[in-house]
PDB file of C-alpha atoms in Angstrom:
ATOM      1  CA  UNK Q  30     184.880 109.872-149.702  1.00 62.00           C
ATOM      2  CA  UNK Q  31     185.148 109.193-146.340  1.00 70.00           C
ATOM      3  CA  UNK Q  32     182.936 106.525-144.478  1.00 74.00           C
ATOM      4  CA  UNK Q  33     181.308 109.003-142.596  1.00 79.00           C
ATOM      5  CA  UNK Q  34     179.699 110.821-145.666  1.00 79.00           C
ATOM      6  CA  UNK Q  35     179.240 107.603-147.486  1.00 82.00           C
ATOM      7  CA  UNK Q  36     176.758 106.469-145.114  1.00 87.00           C
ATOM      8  CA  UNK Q  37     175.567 110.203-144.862  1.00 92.00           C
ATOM      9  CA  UNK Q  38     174.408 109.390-148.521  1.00 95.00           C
ATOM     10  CA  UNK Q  39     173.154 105.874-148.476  1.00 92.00           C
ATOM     11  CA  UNK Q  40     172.198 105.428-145.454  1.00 90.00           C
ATOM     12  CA  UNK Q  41     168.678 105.511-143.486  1.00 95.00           C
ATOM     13  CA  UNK Q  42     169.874 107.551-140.278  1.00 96.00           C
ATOM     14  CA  UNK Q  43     168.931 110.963-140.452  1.00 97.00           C
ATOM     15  CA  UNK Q  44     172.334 113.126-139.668  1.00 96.00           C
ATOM     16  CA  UNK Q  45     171.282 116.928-140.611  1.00 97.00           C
ATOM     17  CA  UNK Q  46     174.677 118.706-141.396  1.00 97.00           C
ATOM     18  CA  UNK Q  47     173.793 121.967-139.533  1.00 98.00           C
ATOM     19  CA  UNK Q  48     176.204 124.935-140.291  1.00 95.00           C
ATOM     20  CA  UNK Q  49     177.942 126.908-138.007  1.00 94.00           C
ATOM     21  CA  UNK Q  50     175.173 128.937-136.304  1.00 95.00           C
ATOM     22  CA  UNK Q  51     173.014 124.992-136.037  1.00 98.00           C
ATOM     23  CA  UNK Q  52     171.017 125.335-139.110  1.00 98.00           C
ATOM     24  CA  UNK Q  53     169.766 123.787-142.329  1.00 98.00           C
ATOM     25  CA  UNK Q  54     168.159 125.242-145.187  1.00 98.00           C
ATOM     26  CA  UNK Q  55     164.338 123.935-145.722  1.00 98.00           C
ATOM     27  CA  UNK Q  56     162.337 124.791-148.762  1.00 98.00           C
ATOM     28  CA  UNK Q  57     158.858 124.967-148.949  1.00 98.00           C
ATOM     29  CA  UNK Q  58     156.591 123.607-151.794  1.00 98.00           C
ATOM     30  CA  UNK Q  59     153.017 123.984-152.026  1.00 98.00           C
ATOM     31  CA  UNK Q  60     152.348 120.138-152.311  1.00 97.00           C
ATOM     32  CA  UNK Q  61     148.770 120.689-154.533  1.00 96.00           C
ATOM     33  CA  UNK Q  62     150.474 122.979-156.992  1.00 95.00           C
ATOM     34  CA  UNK Q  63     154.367 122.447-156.472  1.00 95.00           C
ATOM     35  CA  UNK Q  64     155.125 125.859-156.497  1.00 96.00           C
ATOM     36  CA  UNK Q  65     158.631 126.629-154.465  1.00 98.00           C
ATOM     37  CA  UNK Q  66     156.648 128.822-151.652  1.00 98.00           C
ATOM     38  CA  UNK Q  67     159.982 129.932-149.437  1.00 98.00           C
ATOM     39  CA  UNK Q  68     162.894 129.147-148.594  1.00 98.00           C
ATOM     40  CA  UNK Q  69     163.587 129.186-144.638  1.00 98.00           C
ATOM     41  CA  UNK Q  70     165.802 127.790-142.050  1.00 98.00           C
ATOM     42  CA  UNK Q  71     165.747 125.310-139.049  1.00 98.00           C
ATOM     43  CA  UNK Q  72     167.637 124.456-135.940  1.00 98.00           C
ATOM     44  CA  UNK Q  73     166.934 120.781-134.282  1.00 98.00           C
ATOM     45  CA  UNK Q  74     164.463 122.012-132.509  1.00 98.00           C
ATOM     46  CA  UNK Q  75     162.309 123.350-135.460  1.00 98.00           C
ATOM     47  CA  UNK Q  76     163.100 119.936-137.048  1.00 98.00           C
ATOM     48  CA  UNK Q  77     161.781 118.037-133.603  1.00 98.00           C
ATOM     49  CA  UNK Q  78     158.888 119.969-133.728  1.00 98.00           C
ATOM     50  CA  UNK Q  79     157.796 119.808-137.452  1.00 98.00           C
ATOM     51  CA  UNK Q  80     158.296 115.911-137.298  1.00 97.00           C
ATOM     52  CA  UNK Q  81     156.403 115.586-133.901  1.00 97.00           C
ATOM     53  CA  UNK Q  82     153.336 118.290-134.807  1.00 97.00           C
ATOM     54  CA  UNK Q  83     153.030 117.887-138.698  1.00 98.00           C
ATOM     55  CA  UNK Q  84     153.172 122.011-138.675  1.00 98.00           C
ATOM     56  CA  UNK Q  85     155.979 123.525-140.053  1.00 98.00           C
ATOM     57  CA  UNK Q  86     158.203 124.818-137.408  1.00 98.00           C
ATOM     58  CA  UNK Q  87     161.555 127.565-138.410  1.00 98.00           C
ATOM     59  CA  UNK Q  88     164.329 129.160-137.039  1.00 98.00           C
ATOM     60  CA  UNK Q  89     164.413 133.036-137.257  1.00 96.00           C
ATOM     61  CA  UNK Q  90     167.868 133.682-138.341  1.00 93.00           C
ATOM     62  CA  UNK Q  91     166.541 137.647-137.945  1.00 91.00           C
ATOM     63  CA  UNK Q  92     164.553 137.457-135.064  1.00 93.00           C
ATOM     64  CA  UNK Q  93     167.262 134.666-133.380  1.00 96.00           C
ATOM     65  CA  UNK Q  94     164.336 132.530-132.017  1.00 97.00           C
ATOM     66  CA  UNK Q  95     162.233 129.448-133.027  1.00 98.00           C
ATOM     67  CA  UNK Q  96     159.218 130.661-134.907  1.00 96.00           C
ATOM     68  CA  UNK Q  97     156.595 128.550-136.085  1.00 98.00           C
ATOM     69  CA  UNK Q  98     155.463 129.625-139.188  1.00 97.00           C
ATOM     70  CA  UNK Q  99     151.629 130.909-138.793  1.00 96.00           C
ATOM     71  CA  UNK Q 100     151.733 131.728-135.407  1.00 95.00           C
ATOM     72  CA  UNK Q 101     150.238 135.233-135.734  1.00 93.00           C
ATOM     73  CA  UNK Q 102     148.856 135.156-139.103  1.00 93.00           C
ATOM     74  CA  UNK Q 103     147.316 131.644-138.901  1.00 96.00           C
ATOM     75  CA  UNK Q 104     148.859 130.790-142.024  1.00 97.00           C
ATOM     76  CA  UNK Q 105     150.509 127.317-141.227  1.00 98.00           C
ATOM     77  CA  UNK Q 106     151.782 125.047-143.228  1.00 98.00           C
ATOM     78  CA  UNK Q 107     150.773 121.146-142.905  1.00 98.00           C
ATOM     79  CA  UNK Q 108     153.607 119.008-143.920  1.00 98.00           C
ATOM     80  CA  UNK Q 109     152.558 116.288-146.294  1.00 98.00           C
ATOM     81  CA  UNK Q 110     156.498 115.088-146.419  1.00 98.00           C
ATOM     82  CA  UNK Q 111     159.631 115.767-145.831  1.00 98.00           C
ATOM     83  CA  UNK Q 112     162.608 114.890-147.395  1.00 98.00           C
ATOM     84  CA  UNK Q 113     166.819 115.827-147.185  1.00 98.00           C
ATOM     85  CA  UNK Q 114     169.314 115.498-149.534  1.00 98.00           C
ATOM     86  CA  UNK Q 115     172.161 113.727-150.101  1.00 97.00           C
ATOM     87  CA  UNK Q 116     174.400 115.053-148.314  1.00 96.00           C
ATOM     88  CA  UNK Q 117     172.220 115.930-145.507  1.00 97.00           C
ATOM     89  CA  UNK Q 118     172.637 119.694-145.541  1.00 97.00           C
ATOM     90  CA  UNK Q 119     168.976 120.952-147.116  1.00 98.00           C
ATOM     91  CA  UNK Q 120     165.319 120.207-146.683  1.00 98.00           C
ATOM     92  CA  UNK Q 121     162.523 119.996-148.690  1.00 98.00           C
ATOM     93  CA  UNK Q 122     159.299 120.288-146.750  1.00 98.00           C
ATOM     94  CA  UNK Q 123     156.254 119.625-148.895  1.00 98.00           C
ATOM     95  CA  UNK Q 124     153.062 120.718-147.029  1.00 98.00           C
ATOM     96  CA  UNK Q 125     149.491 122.309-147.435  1.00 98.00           C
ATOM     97  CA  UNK Q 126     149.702 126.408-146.911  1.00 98.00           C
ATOM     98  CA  UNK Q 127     146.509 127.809-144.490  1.00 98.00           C
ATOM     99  CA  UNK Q 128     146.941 130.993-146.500  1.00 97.00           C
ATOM    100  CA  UNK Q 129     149.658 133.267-148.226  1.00 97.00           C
ATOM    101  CA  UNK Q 130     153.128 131.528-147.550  1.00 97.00           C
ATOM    102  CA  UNK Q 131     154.863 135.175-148.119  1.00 96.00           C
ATOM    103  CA  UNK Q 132     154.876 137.950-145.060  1.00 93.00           C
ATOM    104  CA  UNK Q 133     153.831 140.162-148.482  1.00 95.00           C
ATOM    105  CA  UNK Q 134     150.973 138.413-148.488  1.00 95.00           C
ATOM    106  CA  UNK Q 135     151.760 136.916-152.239  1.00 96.00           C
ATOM    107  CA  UNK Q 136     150.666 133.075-152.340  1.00 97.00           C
ATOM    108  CA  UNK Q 137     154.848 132.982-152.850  1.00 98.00           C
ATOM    109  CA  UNK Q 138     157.846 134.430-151.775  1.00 98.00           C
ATOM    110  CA  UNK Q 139     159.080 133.884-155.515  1.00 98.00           C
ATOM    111  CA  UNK Q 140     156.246 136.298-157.258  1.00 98.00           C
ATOM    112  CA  UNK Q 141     158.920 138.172-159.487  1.00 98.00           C
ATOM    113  CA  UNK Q 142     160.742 136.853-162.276  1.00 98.00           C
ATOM    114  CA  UNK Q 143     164.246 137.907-163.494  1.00 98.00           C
ATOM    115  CA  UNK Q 144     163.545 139.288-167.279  1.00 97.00           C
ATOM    116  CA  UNK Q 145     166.627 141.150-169.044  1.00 95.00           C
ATOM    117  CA  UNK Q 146     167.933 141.678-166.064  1.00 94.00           C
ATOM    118  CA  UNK Q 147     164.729 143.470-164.816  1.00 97.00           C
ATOM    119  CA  UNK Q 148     161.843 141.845-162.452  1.00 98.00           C
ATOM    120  CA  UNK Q 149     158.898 141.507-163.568  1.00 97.00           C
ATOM    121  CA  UNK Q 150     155.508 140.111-161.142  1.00 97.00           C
ATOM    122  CA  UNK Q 151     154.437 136.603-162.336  1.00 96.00           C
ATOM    123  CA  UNK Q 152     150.891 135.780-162.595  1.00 77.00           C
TER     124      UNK Q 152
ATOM    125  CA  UNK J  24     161.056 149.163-142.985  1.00 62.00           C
ATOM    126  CA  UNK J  25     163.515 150.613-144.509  1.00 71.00           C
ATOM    127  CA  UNK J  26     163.350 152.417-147.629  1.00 74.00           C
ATOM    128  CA  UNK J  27     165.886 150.234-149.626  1.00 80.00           C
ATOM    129  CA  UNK J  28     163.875 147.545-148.071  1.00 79.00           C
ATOM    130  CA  UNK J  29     160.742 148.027-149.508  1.00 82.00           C
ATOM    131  CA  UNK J  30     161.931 149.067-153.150  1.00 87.00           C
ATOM    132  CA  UNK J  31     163.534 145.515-152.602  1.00 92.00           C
ATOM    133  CA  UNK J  32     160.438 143.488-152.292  1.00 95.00           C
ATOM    134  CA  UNK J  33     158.215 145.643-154.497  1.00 92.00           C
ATOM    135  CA  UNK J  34     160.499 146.776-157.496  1.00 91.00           C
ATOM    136  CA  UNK J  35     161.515 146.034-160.850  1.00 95.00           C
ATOM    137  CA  UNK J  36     165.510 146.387-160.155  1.00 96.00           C
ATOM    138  CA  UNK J  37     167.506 142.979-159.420  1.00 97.00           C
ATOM    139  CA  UNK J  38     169.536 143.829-156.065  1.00 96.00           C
ATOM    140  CA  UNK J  39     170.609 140.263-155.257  1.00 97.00           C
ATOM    141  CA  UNK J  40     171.115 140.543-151.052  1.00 97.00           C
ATOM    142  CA  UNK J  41     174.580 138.537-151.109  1.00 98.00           C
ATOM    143  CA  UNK J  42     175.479 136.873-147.937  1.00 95.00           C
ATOM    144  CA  UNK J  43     179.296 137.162-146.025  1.00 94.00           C
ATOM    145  CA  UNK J  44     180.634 135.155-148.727  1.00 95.00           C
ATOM    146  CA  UNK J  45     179.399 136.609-151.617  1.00 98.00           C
ATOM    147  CA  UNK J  46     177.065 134.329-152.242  1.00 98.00           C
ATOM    148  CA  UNK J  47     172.908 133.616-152.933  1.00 98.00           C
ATOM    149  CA  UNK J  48     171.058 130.045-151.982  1.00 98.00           C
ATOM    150  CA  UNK J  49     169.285 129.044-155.457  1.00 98.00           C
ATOM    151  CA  UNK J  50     166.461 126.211-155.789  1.00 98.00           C
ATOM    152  CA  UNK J  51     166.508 124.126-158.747  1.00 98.00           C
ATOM    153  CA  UNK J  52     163.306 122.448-159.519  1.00 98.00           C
ATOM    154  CA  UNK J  53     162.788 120.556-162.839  1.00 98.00           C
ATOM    155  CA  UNK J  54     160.196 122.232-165.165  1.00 97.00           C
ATOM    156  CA  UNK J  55     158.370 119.574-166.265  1.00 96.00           C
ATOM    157  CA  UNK J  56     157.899 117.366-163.529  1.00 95.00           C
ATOM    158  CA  UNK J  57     157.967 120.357-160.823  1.00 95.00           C
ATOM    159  CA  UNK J  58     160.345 118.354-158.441  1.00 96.00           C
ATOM    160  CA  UNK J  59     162.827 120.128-156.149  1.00 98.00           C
ATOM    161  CA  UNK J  60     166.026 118.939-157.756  1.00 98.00           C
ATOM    162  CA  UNK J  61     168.892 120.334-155.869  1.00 98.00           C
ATOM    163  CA  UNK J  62     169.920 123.488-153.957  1.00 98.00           C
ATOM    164  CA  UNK J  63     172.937 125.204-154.665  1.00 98.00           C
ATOM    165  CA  UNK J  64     174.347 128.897-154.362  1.00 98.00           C
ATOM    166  CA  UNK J  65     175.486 131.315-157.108  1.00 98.00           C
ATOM    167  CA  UNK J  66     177.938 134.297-156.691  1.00 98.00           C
ATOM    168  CA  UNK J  67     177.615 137.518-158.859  1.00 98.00           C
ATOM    169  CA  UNK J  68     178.933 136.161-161.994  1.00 98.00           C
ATOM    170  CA  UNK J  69     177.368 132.472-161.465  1.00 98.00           C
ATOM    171  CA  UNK J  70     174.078 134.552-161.770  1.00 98.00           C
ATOM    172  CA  UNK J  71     175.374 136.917-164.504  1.00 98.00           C
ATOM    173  CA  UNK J  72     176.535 133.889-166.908  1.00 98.00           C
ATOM    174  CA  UNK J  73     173.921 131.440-165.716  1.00 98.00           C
ATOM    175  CA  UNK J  74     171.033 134.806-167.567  1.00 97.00           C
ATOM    176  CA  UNK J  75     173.651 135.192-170.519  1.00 97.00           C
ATOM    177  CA  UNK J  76     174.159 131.575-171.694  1.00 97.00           C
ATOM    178  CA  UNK J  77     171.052 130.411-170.152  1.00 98.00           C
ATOM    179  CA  UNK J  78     172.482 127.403-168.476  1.00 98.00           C
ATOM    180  CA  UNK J  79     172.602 127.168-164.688  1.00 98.00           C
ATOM    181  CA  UNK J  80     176.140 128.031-163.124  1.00 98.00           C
ATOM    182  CA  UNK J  81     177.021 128.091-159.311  1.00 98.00           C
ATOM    183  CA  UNK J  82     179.951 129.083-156.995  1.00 98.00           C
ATOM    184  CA  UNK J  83     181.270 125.546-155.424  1.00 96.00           C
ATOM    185  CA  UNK J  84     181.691 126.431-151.325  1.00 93.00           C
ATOM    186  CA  UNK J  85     183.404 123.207-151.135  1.00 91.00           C
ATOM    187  CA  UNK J  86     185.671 123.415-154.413  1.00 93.00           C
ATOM    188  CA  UNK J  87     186.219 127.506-154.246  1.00 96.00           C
ATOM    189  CA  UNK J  88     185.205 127.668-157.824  1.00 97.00           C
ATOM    190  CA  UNK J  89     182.591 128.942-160.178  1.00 98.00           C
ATOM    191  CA  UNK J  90     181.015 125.704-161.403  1.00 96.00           C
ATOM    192  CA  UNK J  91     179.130 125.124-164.645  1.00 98.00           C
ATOM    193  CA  UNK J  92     176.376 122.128-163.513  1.00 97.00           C
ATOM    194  CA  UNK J  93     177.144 119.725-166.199  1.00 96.00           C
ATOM    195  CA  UNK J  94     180.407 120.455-167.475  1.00 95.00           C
ATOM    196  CA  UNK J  95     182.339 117.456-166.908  1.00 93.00           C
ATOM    197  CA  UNK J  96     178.556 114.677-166.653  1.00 93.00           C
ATOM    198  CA  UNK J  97     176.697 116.437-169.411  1.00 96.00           C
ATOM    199  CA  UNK J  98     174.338 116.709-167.066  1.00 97.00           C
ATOM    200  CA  UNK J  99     173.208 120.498-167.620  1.00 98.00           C
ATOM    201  CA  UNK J 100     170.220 122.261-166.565  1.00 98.00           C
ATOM    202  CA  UNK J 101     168.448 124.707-168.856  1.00 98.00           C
ATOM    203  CA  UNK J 102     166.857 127.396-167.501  1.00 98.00           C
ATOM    204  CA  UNK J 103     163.552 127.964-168.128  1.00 98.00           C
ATOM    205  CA  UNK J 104     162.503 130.460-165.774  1.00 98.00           C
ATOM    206  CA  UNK J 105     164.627 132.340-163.070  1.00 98.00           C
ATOM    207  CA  UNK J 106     162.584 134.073-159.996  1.00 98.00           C
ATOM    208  CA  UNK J 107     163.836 135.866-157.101  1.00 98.00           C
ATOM    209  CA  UNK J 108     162.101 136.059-153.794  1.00 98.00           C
ATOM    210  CA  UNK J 109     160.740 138.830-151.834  1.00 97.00           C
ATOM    211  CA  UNK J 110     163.561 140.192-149.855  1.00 96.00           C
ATOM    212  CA  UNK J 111     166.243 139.153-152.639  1.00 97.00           C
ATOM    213  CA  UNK J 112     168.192 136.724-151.005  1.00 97.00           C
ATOM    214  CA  UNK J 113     166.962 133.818-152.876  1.00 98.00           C
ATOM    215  CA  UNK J 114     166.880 132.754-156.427  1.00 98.00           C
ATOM    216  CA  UNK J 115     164.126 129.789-158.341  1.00 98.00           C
ATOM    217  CA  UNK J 116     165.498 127.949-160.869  1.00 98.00           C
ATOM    218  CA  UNK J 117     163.078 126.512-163.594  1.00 98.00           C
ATOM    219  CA  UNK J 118     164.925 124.223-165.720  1.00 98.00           C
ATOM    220  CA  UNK J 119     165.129 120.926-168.072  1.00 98.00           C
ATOM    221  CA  UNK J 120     168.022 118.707-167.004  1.00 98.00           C
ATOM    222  CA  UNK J 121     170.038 117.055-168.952  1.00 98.00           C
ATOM    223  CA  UNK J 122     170.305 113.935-166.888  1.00 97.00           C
ATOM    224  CA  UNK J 123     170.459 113.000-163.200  1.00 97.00           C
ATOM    225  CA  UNK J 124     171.076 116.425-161.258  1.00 97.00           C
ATOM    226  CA  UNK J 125     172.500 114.732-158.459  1.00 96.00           C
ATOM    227  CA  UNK J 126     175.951 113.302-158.299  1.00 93.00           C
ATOM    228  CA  UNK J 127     175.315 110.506-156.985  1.00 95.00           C
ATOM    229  CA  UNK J 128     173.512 109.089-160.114  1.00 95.00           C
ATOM    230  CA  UNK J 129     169.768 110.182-158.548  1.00 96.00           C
ATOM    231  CA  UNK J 130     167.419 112.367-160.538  1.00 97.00           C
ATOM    232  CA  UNK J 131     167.354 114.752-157.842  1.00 98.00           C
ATOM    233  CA  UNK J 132     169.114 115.333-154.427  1.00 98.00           C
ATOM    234  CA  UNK J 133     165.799 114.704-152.754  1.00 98.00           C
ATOM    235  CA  UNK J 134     165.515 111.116-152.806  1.00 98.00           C
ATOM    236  CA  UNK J 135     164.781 110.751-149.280  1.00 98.00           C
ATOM    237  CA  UNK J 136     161.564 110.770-146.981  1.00 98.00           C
ATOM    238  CA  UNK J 137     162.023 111.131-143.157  1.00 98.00           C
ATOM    239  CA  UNK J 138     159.465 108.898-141.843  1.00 97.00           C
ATOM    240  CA  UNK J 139     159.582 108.318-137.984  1.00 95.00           C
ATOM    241  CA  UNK J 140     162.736 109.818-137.690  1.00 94.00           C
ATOM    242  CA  UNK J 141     164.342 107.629-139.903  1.00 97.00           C
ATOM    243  CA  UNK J 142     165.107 107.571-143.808  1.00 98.00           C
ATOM    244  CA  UNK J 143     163.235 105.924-146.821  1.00 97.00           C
ATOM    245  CA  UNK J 144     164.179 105.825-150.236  1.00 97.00           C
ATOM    246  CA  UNK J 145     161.195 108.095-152.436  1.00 96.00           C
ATOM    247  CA  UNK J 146     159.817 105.842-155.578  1.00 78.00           C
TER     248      UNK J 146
END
C-alpha cells in the first residue's frame, strides 16, 4: 500500500476521498435507537457546515445544491458524532432526528424488508 | 412523481435502482451490537446470492470482482435481516460477523471520531 493510503488509515488527519462529482457517502443513525435512518451524500461544504453547526448538512446529488437536511420540514438532525472509515471514503453521522428522517414521512428510509424476494413494511 | 416512482417507494416488488455501474451502496451494521460496520456495494447477482446463501456478497469497484466478505479471513457476515430504502437505491444489512469486518484487523470500518477537525481513535 502506498504511503499515502497508509496514513489515510492510521492516521489522525481527516483526508475525505471525495469521488468524481466531490462527494462522500454519509449514513445516518438514529443515535437513541441505532436504527440506519438514510443514507445521503456530502460535498466539503456540507462536511464544513455539519462540523461547524452540529446540524446535519447534505449535498443534493438530485437537486445539485447544498441542502441542509430539515430546512423546510424542520426535521433536523443533531449530530451526536461523526465518524469515517478507513479508507476515508464514507461517513457515519450519528445524531438526534427532530422528526421523520424519510421525505415519506416513515421514522426511516429503510421501512421495507426484502422477504422471498418480496418487500414487506417493518414494524 | 412519477408513476414507477411511487410504486417504488410504496410497493411490495424489489426494483433495485442500479447506478451507471451496475451497482447499489449497502450498509452493514452488526445485529447485535447495532454498530455501522462497513459500507460496501452489491451488483445484481451480489444481491441475488447474498438472499440465496444468506451470506453477504458484494461487487469489488476496486478489484472488478464479485466478492464473497469472508472468503479468504473467515470473516463472514450472516445476514439477519436485509431492508431496502424508500426510493430503492439502497440496501441495510443486518448481520452477525464472523470476526473483524474491516481489513485492517478493526471490528468495524468506523473506528474513527472527527473531533475538531481532526481524528480520534473510538473505544
Amino acid at each position: 500500500m502506498e504511503k499515502n493510503e497508509t496514513d489515510r488509515e492510521t492516521g489522525n488527519l481527516l483526508q475525505p476521498k471525495y469521488d468524481s462529482n466531490g462527494l462522500i457517502t454519509a449514513v445516518v443513525t438514529d443515535d437513541s435507537t441505532g436504527e440506519l435512518l438514510m443514507l445521503a451524500h456530502m460535498n466539503a461544504q456540507a462536511l464544513q457546515l455539519t462540523q461547524e453547526s452540529g446540524v446535519a448538512h447534505f449535498y443534493s446529488r438530485s437537486r445539485q445544491c447544498l441542502w441542509k437536511k430539515g430546512e423546510t420540514s424542520g426535521h433536523i438532525l443533531s449530530v451526536t458524532e461523526l465518524r469515517i472509515d478507513c479508507d476515508q471514503d464514507a461517513l457515519w453521522v450519528k445524531a438526534m432526528p427532530a422528526g421523520p428522517a424519510c421525505h415519506t414521512g416513515e421514522p426511516s428510509c429503510f421501512y421495507r424488508k426484502i422477504v422471498d424476494g418480496k418487500l414487506e413494511p417493518v414494524g
